[in-house]
CSV table of C-alpha atoms and ligand atoms in Angstrom, one decimal:
chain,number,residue,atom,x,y,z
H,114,UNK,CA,27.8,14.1,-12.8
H,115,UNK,CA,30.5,12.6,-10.7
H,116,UNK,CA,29.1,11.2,-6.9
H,117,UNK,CA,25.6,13.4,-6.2
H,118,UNK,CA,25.0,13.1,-2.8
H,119,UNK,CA,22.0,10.8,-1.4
H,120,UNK,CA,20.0,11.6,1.5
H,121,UNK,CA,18.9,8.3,3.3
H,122,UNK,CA,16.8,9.4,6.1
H,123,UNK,CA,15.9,5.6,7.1
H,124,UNK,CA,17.7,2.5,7.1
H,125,UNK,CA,17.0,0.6,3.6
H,126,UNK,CA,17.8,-2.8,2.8
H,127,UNK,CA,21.7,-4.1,2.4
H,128,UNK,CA,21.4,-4.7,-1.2
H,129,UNK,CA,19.9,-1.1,-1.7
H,130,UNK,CA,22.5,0.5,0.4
H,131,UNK,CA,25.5,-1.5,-0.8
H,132,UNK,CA,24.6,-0.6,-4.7
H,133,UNK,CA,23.9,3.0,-4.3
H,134,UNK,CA,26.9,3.4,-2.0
H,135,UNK,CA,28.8,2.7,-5.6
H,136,UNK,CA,28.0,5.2,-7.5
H,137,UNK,CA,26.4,8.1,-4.5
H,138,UNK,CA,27.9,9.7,-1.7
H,139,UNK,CA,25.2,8.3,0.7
H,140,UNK,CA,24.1,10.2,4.0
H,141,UNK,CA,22.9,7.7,6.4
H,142,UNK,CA,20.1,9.8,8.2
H,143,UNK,CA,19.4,7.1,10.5
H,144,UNK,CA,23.0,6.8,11.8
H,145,UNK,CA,23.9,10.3,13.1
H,146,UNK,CA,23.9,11.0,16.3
H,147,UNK,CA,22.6,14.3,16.2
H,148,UNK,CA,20.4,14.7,12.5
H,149,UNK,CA,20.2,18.1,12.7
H,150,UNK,CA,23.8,18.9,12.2
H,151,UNK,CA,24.2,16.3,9.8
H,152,UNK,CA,21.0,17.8,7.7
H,153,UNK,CA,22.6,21.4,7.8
H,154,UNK,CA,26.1,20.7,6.9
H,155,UNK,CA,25.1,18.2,3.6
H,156,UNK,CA,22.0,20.2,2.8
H,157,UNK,CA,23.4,22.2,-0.5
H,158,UNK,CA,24.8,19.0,-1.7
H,159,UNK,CA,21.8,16.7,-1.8
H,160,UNK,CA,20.6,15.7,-5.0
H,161,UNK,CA,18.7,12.8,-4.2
H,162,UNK,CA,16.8,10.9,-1.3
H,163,UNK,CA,16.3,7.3,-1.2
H,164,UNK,CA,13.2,6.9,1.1
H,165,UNK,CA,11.0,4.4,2.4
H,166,UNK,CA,6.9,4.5,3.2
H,167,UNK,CA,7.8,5.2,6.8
H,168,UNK,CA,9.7,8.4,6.1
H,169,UNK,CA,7.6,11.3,5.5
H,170,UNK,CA,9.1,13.9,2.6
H,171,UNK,CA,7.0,17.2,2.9
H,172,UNK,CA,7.6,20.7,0.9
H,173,UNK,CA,9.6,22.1,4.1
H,174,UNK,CA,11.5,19.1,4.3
H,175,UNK,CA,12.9,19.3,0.1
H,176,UNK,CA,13.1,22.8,0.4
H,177,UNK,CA,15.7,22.5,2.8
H,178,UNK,CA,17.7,20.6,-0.2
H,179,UNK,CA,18.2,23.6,-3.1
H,180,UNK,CA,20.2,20.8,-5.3
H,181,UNK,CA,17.4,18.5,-4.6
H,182,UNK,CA,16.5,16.6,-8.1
H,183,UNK,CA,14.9,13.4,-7.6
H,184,UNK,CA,13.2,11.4,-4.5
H,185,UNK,CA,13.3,7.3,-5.3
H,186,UNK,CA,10.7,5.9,-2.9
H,187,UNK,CA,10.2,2.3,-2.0
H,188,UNK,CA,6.9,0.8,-2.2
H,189,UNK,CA,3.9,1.4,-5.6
H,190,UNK,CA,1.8,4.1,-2.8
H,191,UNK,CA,3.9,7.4,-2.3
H,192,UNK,CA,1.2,9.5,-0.4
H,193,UNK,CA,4.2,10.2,2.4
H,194,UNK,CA,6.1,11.9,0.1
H,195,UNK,CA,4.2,15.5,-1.4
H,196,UNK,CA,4.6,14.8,-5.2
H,197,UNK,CA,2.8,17.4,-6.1
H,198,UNK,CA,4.9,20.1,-4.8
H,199,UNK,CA,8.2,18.2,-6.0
H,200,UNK,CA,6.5,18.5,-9.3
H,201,UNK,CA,6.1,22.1,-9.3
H,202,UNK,CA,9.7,22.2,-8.0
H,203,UNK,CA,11.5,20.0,-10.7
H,204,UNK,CA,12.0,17.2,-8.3
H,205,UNK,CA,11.2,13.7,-9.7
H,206,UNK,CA,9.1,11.4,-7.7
H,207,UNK,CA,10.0,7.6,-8.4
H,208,UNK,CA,8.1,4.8,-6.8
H,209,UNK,CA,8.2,0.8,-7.1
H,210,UNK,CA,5.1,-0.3,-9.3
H,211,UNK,CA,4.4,-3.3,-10.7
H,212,UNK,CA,6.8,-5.6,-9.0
H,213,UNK,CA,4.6,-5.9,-6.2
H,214,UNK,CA,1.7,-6.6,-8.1
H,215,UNK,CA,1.1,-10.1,-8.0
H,216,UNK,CA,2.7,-10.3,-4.6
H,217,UNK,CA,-0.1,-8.2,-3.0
H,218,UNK,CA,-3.0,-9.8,-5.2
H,219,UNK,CA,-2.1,-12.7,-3.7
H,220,UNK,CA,-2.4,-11.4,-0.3
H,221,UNK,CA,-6.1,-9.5,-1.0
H,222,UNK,CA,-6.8,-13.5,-2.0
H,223,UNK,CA,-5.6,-14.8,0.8
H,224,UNK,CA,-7.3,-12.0,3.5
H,225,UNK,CA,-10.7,-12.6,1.6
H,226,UNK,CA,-10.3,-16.5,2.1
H,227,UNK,CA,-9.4,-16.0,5.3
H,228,UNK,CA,-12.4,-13.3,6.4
H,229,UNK,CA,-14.9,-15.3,4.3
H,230,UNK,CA,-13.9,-18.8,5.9
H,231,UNK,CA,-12.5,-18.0,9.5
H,232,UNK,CA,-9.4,-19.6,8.7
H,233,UNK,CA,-7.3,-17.4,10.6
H,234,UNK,CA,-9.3,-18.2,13.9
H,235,UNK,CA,-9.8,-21.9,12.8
H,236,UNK,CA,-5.9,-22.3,12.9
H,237,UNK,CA,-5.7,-20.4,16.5
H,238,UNK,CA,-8.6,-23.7,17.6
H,239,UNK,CA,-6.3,-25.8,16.6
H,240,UNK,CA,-3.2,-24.6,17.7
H,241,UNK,CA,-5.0,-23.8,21.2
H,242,UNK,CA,-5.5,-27.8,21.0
H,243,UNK,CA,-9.6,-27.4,20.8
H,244,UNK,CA,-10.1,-29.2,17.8
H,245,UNK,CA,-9.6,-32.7,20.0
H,246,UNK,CA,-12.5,-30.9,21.9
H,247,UNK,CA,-15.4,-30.2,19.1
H,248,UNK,CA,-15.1,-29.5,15.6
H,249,UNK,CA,-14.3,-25.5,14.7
H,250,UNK,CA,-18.2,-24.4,14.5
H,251,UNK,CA,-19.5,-24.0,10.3
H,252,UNK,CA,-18.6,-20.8,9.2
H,253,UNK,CA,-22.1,-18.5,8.7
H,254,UNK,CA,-20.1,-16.7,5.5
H,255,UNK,CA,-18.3,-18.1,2.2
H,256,UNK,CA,-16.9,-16.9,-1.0
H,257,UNK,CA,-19.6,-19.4,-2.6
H,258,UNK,CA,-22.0,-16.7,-4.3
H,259,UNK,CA,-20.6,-13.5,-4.1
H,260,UNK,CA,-20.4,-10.8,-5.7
H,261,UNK,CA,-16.9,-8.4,-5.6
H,262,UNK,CA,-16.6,-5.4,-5.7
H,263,UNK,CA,-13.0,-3.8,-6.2
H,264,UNK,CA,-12.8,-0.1,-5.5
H,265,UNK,CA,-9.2,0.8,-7.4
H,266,UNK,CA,-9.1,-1.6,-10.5
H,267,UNK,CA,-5.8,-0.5,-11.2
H,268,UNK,CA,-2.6,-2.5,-11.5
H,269,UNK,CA,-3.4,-4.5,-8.6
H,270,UNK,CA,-6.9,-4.4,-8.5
H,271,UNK,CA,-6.9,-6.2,-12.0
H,272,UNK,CA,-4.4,-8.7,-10.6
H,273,UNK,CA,-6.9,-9.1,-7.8
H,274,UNK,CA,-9.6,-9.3,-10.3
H,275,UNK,CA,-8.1,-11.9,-12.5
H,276,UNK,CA,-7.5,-14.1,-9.6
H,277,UNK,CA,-11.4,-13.8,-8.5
H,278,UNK,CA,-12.9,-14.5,-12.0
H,279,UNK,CA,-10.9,-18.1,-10.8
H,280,UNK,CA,-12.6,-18.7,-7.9
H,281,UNK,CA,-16.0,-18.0,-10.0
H,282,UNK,CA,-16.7,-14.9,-8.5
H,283,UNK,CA,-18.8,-11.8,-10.6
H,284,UNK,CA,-16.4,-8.6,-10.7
H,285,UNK,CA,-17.9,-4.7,-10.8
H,286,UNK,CA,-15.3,-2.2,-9.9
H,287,UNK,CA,-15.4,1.6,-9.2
H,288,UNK,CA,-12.7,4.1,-10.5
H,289,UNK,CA,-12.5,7.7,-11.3
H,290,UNK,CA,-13.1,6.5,-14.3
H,291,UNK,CA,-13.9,3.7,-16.3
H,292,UNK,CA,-11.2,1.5,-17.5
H,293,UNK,CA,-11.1,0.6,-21.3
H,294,UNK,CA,-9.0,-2.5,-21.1
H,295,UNK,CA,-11.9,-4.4,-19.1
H,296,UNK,CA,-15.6,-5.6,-19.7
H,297,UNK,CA,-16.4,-5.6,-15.6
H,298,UNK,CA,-19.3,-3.8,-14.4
H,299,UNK,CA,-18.4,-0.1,-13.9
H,300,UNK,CA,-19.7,2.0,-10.8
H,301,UNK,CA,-19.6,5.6,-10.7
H,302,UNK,CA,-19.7,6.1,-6.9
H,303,UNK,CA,-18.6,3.8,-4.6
H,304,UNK,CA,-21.6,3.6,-3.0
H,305,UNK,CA,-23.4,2.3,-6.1
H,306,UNK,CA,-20.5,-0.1,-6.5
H,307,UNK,CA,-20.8,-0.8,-2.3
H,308,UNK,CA,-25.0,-1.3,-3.0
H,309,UNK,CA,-24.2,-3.8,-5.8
H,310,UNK,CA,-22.1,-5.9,-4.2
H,311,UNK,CA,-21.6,-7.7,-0.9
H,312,UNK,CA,-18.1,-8.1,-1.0
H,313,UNK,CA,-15.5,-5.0,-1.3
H,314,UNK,CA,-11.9,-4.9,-2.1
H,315,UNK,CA,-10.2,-1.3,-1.4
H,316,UNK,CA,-6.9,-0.9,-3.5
H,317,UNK,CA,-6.8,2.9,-3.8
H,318,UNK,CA,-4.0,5.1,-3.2
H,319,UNK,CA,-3.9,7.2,0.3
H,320,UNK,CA,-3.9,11.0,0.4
H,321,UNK,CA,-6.7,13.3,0.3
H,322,UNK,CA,-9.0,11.8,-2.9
H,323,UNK,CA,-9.6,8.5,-0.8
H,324,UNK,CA,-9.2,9.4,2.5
H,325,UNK,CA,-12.3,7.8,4.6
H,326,UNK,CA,-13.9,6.7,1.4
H,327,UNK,CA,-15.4,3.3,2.9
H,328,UNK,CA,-17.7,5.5,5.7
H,329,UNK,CA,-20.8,4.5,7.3
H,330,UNK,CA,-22.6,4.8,4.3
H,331,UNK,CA,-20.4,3.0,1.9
H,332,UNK,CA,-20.7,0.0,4.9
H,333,UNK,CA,-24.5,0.2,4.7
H,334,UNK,CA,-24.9,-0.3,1.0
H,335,UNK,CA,-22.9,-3.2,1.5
H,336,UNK,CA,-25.0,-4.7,4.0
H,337,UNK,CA,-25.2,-7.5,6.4
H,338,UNK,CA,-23.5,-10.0,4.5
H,339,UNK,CA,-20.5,-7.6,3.8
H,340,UNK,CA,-17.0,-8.5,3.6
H,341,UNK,CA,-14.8,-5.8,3.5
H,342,UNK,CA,-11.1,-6.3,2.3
H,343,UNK,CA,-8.7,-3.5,2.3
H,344,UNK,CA,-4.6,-4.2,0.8
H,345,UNK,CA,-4.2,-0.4,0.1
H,346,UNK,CA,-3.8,2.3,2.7
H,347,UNK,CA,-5.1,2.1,6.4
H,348,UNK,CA,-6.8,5.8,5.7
H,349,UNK,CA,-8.9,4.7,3.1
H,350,UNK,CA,-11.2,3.1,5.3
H,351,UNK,CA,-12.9,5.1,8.2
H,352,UNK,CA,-11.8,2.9,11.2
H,353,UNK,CA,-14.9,3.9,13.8
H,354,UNK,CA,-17.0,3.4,11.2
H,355,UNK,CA,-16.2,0.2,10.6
H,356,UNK,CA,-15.6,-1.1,13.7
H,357,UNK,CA,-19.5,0.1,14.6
H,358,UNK,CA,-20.5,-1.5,11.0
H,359,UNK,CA,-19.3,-4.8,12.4
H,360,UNK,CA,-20.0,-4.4,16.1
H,361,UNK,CA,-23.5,-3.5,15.0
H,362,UNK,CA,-23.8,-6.1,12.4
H,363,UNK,CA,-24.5,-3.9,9.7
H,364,UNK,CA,-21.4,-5.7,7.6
H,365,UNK,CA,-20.6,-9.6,8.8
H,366,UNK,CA,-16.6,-9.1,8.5
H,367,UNK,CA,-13.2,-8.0,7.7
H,368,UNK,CA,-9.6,-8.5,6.1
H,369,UNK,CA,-7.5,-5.9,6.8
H,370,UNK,CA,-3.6,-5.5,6.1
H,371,UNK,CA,-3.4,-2.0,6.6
H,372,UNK,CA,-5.0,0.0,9.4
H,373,UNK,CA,-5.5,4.0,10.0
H,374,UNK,CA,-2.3,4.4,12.8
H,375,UNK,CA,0.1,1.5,11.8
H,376,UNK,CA,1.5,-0.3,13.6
H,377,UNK,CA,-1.0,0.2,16.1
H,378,UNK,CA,-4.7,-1.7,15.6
H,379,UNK,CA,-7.5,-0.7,17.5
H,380,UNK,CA,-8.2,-3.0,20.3
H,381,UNK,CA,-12.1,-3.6,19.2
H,382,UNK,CA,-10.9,-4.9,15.9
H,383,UNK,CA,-8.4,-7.1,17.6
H,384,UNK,CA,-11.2,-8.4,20.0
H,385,UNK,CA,-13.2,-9.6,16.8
H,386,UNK,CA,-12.0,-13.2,16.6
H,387,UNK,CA,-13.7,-14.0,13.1
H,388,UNK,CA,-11.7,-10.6,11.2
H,389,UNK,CA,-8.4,-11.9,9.6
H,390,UNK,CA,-6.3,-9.0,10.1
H,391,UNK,CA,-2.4,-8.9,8.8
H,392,UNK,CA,0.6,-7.1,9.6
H,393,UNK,CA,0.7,-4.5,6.6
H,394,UNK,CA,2.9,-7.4,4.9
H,395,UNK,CA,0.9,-7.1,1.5
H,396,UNK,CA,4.1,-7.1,-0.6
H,397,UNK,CA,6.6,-8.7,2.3
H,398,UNK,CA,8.8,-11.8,1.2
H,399,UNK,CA,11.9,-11.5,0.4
H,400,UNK,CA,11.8,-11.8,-3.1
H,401,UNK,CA,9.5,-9.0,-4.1
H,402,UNK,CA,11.0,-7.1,-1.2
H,403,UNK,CA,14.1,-7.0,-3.0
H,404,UNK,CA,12.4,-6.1,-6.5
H,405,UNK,CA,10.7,-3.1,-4.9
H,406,UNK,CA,14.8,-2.1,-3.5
H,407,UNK,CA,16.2,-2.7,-6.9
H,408,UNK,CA,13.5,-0.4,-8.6
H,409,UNK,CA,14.6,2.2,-5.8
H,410,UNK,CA,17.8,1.8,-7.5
H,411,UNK,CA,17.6,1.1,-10.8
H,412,UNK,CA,15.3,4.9,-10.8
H,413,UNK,CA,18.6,6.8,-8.9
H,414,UNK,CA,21.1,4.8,-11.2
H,415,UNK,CA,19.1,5.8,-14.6
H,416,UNK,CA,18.5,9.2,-13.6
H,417,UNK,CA,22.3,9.7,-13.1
H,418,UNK,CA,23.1,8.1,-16.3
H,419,UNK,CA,20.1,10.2,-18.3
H,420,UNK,CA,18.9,12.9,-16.5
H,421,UNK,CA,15.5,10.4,-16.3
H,422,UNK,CA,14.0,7.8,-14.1
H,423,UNK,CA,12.5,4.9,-14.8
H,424,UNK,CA,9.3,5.2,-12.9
H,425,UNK,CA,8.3,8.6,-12.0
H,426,UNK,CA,5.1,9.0,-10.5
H,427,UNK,CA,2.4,11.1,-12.6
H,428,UNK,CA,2.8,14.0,-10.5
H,429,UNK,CA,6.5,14.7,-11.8
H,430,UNK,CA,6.2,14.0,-15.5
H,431,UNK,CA,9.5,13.5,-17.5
H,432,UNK,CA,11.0,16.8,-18.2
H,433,UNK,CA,14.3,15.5,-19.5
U,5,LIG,O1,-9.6,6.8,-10.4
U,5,LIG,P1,-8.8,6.3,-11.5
U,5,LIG,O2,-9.5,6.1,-12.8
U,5,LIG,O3,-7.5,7.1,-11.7
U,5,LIG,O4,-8.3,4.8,-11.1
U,5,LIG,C1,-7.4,4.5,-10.1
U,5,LIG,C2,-8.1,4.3,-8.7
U,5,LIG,N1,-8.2,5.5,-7.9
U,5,LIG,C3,-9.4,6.0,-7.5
U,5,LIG,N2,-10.6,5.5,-7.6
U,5,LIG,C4,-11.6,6.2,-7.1
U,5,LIG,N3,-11.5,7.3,-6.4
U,5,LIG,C5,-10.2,7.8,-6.2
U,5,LIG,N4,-10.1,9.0,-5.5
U,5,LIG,C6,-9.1,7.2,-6.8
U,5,LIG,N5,-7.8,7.4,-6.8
U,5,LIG,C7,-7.3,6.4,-7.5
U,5,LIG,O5,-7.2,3.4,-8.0
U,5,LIG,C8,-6.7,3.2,-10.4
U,5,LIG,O6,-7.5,2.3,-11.0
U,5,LIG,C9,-6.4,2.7,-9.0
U,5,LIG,C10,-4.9,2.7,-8.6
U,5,LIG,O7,-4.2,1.9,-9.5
U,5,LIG,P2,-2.7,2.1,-9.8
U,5,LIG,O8,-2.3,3.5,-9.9
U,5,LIG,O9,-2.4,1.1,-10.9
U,5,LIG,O10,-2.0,1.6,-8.5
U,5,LIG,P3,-1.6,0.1,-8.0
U,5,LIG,O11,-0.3,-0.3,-8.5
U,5,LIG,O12,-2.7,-0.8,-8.4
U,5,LIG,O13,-1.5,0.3,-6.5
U,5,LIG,C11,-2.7,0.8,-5.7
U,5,LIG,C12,-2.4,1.1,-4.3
U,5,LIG,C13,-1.1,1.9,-4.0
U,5,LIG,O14,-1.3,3.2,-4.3
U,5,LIG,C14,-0.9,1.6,-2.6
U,5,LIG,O15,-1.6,2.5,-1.7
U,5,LIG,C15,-1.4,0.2,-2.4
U,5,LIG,O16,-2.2,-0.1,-3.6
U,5,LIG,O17,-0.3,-0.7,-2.3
């Protein structure tokens, strides 16, 4: 196959670049002063794109690319990138699953601690030198006595699940359907989940099938005590309703790492001192960081050697 050229329409990290630079001819997107002229004169060449969340890849966009075989995209959620109309154009979709798993179950821990317990505005007390003041006031809410509720027991969610069976919490769950490696309580609708529960963990993909999900209602048949947690996509979660839910107190809080127009956070959520609210960093050290970049990789280098990736996404099954 000699050196397909590689559309990078974003900067990716060094370790990505450097490695795919030795066996691609890599476009650098990001780089060219004017894209446009760039896109048009490399266009018939490109066989593949290495892309991150942050770079949307629509149906105009790979049809543009008539060599176009395979898009490796960084990060398990791929809703920027329209898989299903690669797959019924031959492209492969690849994305970076399981390497972030634990990573981001870790973080949904740490957001529910943090929502359920205050901590993040307990530390801002201290660090605002109150505590030599008063005491930072009891908390109203704990994790002592919930119940959880994960909507999206996937890879993650079960990560997130096996976590919470340590702290001693009960575990029902809502999918599209019910999984058969697991003896949790099964919901069929996410309101049945949301009325059995108190606390809620979203780990759904984005896109169409999830979009607004957690609404007014969902929020309601969580009730006053409700926690909501959300580690998946910002659009899961209608943001108005939820910032009435908790304005209003029909839930009590919030743990958010990904919001509806990232980066920006509305400022009523921000003006809620008890949420705990993160920077979409969910799977962001270093080390799983760099996992995720050698998946984006590895995908590009095994397709070249085989004709398949390692991780397509179900949308682009292996053709061969
Ligand atoms: O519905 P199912 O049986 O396919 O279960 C999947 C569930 N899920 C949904 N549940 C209810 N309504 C939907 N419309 C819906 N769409 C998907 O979410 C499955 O149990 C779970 C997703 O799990 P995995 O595919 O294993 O993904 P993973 O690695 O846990 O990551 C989840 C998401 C990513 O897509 C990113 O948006 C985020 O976490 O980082």
């Amino acid at each position: 196959m000699g050196r397909p050229h590689l559309l990078m329409p974003g900067r990716m990290m060094a370790h990505v670049i450097e490695q795919l630079e030795e066996e691609f001819t890599v476009h650098r997107l990001w780089e060219a002063d004017d894209r446009e002229a760039l896109l048009e004169k490399v266009a018939p060449d490109i066989m593949a794109i290495a892309t991150g969340a942050h770079a949307p890849v629509d149906g105009a966009m790979m049809s543009r690319f008539p060599s176009l075989r395979i898009i490796s995209s960084f990060g398990v959620g791929y809703d920027t990138v329209d898989a299903a109309w690669a797959g019924e154009h031959g492209i492969y979709v690849t994305n970076t699953p399981d390497v972030l798993t634990e990573e981001v179950a870790d973080t949904a821990m740490a957001l529910l601690l943090m929502a359920a317990r205050e901590l993040g505005a307990a530390e801002r007390h201290l660090r605002a030198g109150k505590w030599t003041e008063r005491a930072y006031p009891l908390t109203t809410t704990t994790l002592r006595g919930r119940k959880l509720g994960i909507f999206g027991l996937g890879r993650i969610g079960k990560a997130i699940a096996r976590r919470a069976e340590g702290f001693g919490l009960p575990i029902a769950y809502h999918n599209r359907s019910r999984a058969t490696d697991v003896s949790y309580e099964y919901h069929d609708s996410l309101t049945g989940l949301a009325e059995a529960v108190d606390t809620l963990v979203a780990v759904v993909p984005g896109g169409d099938s999830t979009h607004h999900a957690v609404n007014a209602e969902v929020l309601k048949a969580l009730g006053p005590d409700g926690i909501v947690v959300n580690i998946g996509r910002g659009t899961v979660i209608d943001e108005h309703a939820l910032i009435e839910a908790l304005e209003n107190g029909t839930i009590r809080s919030a743990g958010l790492d990904v919001f509806e127009e990232e980066p920006k956070v509305p400022q009523a959520l921000i003006n809620m001192d008890r949420l705990a609210l993160l920077p979409h960093v969910g799977s962001a050290s270093e080390h799983t960081r760099k996992a995720m970049g050698q998946l984006v990789v590895d995908n590009l280098r095994n397709w070249k050697r085989t004709g398949i990736p390692i991780t397509p996404v179900a949308e682009t099954p292996i053709r061969g």
